[in-house]
XYZ file of C-alpha atoms in Angstrom:
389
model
C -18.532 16.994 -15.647
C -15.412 15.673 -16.828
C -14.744 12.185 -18.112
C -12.812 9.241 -16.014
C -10.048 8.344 -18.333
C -10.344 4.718 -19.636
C -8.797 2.467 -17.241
C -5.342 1.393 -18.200
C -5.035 -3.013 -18.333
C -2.667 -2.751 -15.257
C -5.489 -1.441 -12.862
C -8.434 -3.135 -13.778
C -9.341 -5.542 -11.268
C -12.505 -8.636 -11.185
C -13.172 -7.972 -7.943
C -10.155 -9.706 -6.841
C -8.803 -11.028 -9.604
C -6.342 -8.971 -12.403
C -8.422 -9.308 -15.273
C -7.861 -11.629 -18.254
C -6.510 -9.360 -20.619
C -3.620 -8.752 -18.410
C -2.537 -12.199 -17.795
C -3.086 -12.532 -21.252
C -0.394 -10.009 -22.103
C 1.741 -12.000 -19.304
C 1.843 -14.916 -21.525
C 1.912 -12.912 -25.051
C 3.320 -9.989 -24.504
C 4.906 -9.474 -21.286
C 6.225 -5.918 -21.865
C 4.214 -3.927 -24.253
C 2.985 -0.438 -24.472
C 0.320 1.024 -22.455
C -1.233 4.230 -22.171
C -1.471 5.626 -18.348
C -4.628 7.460 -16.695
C -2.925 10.741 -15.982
C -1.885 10.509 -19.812
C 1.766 9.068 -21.800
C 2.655 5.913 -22.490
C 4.676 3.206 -20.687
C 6.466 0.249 -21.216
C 4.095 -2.325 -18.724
C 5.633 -4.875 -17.163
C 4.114 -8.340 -16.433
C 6.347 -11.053 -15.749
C 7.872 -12.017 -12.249
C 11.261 -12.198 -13.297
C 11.545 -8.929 -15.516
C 9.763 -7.000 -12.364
C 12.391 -8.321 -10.249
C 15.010 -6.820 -12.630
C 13.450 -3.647 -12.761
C 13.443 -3.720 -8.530
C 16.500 -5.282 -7.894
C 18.461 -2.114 -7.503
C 20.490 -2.913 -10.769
C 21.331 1.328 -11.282
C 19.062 1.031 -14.728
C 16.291 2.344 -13.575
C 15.782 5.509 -11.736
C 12.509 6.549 -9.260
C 13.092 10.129 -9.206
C 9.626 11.722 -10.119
C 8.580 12.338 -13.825
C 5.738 14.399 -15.742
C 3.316 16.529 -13.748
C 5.069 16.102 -10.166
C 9.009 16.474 -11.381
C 8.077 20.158 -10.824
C 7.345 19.454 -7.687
C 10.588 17.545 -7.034
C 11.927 19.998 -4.230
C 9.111 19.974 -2.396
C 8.346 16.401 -2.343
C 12.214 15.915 -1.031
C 12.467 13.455 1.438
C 9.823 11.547 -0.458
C 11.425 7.731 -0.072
C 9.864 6.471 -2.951
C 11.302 9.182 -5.416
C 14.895 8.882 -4.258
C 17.736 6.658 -5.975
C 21.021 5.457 -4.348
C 22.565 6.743 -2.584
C 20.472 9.071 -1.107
C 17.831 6.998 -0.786
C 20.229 4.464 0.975
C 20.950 8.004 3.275
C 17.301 8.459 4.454
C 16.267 4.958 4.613
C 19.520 4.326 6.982
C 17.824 6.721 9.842
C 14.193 4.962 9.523
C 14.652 1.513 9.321
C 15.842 0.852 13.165
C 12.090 2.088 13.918
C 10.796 -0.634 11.667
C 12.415 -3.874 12.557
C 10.442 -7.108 13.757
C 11.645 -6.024 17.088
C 11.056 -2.781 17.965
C 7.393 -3.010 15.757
C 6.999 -6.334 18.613
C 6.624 -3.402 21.437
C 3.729 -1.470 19.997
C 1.623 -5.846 19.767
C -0.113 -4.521 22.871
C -1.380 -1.127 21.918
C -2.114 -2.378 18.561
C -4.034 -5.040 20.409
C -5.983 -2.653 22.547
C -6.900 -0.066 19.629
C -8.724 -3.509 17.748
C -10.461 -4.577 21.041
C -11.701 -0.714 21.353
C -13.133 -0.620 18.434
C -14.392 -3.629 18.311
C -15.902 -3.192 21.249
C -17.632 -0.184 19.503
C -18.913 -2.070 16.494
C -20.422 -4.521 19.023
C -22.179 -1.657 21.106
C -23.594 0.507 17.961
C -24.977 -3.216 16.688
C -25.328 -3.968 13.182
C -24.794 -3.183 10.556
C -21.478 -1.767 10.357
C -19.534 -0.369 7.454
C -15.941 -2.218 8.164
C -14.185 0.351 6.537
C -15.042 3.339 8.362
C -15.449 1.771 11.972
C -12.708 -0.987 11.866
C -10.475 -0.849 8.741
C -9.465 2.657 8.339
C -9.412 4.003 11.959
C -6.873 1.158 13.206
C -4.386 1.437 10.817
C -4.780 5.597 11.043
C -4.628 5.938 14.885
C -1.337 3.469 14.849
C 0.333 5.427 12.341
C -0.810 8.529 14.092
C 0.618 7.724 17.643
C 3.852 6.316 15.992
C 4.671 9.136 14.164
C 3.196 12.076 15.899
C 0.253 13.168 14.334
C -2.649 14.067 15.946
C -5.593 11.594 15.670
C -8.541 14.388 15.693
C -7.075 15.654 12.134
C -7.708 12.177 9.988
C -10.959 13.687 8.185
C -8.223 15.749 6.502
C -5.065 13.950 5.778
C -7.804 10.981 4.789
C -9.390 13.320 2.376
C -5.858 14.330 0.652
C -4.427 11.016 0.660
C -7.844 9.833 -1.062
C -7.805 12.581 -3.400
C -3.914 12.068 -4.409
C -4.613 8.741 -4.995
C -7.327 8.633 -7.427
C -5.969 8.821 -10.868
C -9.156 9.547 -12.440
C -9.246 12.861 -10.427
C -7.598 15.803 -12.260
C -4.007 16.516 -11.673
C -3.739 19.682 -11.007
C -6.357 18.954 -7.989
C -4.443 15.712 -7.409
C -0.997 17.914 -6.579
C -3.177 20.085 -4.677
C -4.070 17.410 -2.298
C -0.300 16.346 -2.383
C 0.607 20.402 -1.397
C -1.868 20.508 1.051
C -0.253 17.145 3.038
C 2.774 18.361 3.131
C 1.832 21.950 4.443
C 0.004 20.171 7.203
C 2.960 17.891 8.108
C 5.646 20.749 7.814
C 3.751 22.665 10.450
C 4.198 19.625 12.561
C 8.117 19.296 11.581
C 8.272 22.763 13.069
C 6.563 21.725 16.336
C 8.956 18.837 16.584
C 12.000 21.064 16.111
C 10.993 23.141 18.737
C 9.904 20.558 21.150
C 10.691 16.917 20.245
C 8.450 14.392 21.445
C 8.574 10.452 22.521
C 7.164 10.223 19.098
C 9.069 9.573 15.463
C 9.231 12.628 14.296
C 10.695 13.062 17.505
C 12.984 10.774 17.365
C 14.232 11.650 13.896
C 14.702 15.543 15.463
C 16.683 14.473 18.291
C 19.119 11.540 16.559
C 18.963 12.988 12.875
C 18.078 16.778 13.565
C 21.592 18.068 11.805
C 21.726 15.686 9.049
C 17.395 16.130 8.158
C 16.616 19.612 6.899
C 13.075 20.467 7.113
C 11.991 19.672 3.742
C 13.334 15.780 3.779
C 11.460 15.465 7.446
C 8.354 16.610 6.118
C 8.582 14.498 2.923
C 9.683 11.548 5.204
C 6.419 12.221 7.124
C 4.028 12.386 4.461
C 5.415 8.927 3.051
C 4.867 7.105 6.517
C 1.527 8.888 7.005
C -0.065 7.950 3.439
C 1.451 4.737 3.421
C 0.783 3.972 7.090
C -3.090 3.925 6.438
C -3.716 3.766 2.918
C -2.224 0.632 2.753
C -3.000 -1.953 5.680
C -6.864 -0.022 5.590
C -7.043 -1.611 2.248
C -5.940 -4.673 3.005
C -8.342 -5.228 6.256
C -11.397 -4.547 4.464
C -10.681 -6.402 0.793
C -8.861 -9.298 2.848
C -11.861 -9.139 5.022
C -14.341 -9.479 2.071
C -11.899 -12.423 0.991
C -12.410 -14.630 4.010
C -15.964 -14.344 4.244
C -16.253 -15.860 0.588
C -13.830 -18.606 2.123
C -15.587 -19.459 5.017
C -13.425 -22.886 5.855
C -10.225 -20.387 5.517
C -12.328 -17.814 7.591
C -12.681 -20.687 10.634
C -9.065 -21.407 10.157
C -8.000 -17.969 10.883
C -10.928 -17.341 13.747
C -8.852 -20.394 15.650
C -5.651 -18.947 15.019
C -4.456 -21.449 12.669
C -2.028 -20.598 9.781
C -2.256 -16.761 10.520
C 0.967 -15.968 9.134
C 0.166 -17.644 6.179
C -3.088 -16.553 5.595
C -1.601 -12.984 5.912
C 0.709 -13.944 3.092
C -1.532 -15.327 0.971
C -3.567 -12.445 0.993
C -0.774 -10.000 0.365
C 0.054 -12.393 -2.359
C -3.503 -12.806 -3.884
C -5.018 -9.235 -3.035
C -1.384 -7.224 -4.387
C -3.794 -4.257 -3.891
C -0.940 -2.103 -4.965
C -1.097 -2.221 -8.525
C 2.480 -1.116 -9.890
C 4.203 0.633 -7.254
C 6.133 3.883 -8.293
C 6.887 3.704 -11.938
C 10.809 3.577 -13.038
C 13.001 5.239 -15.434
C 15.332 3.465 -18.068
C 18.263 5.122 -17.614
C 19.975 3.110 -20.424
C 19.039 0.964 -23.140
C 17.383 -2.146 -21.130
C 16.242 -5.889 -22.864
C 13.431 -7.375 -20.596
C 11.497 -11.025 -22.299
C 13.080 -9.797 -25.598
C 11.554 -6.100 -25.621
C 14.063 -2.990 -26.059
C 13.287 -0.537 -23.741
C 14.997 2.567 -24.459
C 16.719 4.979 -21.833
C 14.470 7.995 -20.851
C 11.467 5.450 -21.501
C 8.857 4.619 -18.572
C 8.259 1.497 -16.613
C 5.213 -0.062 -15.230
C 5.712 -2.716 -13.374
C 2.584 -5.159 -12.524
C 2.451 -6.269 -8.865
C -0.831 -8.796 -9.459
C 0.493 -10.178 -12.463
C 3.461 -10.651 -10.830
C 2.241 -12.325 -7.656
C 0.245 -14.686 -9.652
C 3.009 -15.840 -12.653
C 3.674 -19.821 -13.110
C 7.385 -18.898 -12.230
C 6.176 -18.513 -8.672
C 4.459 -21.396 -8.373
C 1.634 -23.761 -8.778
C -2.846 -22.671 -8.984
C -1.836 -18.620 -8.197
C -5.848 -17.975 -9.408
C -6.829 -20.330 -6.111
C -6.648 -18.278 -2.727
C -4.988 -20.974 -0.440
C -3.654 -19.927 2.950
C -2.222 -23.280 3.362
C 0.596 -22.466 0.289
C 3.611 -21.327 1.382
C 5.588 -18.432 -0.698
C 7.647 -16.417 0.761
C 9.016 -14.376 -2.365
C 5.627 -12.299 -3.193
C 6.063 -8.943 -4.441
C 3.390 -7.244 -2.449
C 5.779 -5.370 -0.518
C 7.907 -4.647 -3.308
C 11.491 -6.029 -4.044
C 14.940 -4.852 -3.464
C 16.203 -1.025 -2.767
C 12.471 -0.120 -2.180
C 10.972 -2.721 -0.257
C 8.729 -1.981 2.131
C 10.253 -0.041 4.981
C 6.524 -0.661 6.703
C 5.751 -4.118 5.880
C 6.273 -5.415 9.646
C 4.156 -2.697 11.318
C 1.302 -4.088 8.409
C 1.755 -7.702 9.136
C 1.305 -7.284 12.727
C -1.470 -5.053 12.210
C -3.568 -8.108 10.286
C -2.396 -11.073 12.222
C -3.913 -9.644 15.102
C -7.309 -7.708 13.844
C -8.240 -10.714 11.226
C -8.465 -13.251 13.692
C -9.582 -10.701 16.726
C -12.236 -9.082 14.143
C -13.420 -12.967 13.292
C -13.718 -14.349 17.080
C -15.587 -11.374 17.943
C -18.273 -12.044 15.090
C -18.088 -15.474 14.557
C -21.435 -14.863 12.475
C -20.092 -12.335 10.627
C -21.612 -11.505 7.070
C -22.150 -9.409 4.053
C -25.237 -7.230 4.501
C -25.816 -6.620 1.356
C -25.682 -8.876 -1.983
C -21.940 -9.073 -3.178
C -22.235 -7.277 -6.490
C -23.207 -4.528 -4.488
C -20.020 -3.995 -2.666
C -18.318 -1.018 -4.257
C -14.593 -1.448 -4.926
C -12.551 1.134 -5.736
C -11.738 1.517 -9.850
C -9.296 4.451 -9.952
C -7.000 4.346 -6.509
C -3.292 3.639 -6.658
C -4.370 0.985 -3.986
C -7.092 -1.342 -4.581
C -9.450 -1.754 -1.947
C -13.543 -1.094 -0.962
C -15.256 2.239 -1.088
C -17.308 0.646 1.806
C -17.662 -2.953 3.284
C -21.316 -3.387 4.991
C -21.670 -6.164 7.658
C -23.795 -7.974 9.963
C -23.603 -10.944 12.321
């Protein structure tokens, strides 16, 4: 059996806290040398500002794909989060009228109906209940699904791959696989959609962008929304779940409907269960808190040390959904900002509080050392979250 590589400083995690070394190196050493899981070196970054240099869509620093996937560059096109101006600016152009505030405001009442259903089924099968495989991850799977046009009955395997292609104590070569195997399985639906575009956004994308998409960019645009659709907001309904229940006067707050935006935000802020985002490029010399970082060198940026620097504000180790921040980094910052972040927002302001009035009694079923969070993923989150009420 092969060893897990040691885990890098950047995604180690106390349950939901970064851990101390790396908010050390915040205050020390904010950009210093790393070593990565899937092997090389890096130049981490730790403090708020210098992240929001390295985001801010300066030209320095590049996203296109590096080291075991630059192969792979081709097929991965359409890929958002590998793409530089201006054809990133190109793709992101025909996407991001699906993903406004408005338009994500019309899909409240199915999203609504998919958390009462399975509520409804937690309530019926009795407890316990695992929350991440009867609440968490279905909800955020079936919405993506129906949005973009991908047939609900064939989660157990785009859930497999995007677990697999994830974990970065997995071996590569099995880890670009899983990434090869996605985008098979979403090209054959590119071709269905070509030949018969649907309500849906692939649809959509045929009918309005058909000449401008070729099929490679559709199916990399596909895979992006799919993995990120579900990966992310499942994480953050069963950690953020987890959260509340060891706050239970924040919990009530929430179960009344009090401060639900802001609780939302505060948990983005405090769980930044995406630990670095895609890692950058110097494409010139670049001086960030006094460090040289050369051109052709990597960047790592940290989203949790980040989200809880003094530069932000005031007691960032205290979860408080009373504090107000708006300028969090758990969406990103700049050219590559979140294209989904309003789909995810909705998607917790209504199942946190739904999920809380329905079981106001709500509780860990099991001690909570034993819940199993996940060491290796690219997103933080829980292996499995047992409950009972």
């Amino acid at each position: 059996m092969t060893q897990a590589p040691e885990i890098p400083p950047h995604i180690r995690r106390d349950k939901f806290a970064p851990v101390p070394d790396l908010l050390r190196l915040r205050d020390e050493q904010p950009v210093t040398r790393v070593k990565l899981a899937v092997g090389g070196t890096a130049w981490l970054v730790t403090r708020y500002s210098d992240i929001r240099e390295v985001f801010g869509g300066s030209g320095r620093f590049s996203n296109a794909p590096i080291g075991p996937f630059r192969e792979q560059n081709e097929g991965r096109s359409g890929f958002l989060l590998g793409y530089d101006a201006p054809e990133h600016t190109r793709l992101r152009r025909m996407l991001t009228p699906e993903f406004t505030v408005r338009r994500i405001r019309r899909l409240q009442p199915r999203i609504e109906a998919i958390v009462t259903e399975h509520l409804d089924a937690i309530e019926q099968a009795g407890p316990p209940a695992d929350l991440v495989t009867t609440f968490a991850l279905p909800i955020p799977s079936l919405v993506i699904c129906e949005l973009l046009g991908v047939p609900y009955e064939d989660r157990d395997g785009f859930q497999e791959n995007a677990k697999v292609r994830l974990d970065m104590s997995r071996d590569m070569d099995e880890r670009v696989a899983a990434v090869q195997q996605s985008r098979d399985y979403l090209a054959g639906l590119v071709r269905t959609a070509r030949a018969d575009p649907g309500e849906d956004m692939l649809g959509m994308l045929v009918r309005e962008h058909g000449d401008e998409l070729d099929d490679h960019e559709l199916t990399g645009v596909a895979d992006l929304l799919l993995l990120a659709g579900h990966e992310t907001t499942s994480n953050m309904l069963s950690l953020g779940t987890l959260l509340l229940l060891r706050h239970p006067v924040q919990a009530a707050a929430v179960r009344s409907g009090e401060l639900v935006d802001q609780a939302v935000e505060e948990m983005l802020r405090y769980l930044s269960i995406v630990h670095t985002g895609v890692f950058r490029t110097a494409l010139e010399d670049v001086e960030l808190s006094g460090q040289r970082i050369a051109a052709g060198d990597l960047v790592v940026c940290s989203l949790p040390s980040a989200n809880r620097d003094p530069a932000l504000g005031q007691d960032l180790g205290t979860f408080d959904i009373t504090r107000k921040i708006s300028a969090h980094m758990a969406f990103g910052h700049g050219l590559h900002h979140c294209l989904g972040a309003p789909l995810a927002r909705m998607e917790m302001k209504i199942a946190y509080p739904a999920l809380l009035r329905r079981f106001p009694n709500l509780a860990l079923a099991v001690g909570y050392e034993e819940v199993p969070f996940r060491s290796f993923s690219f997103i933080y989150g829980l292996e499995a979250l047992p409950l009972t009420w």
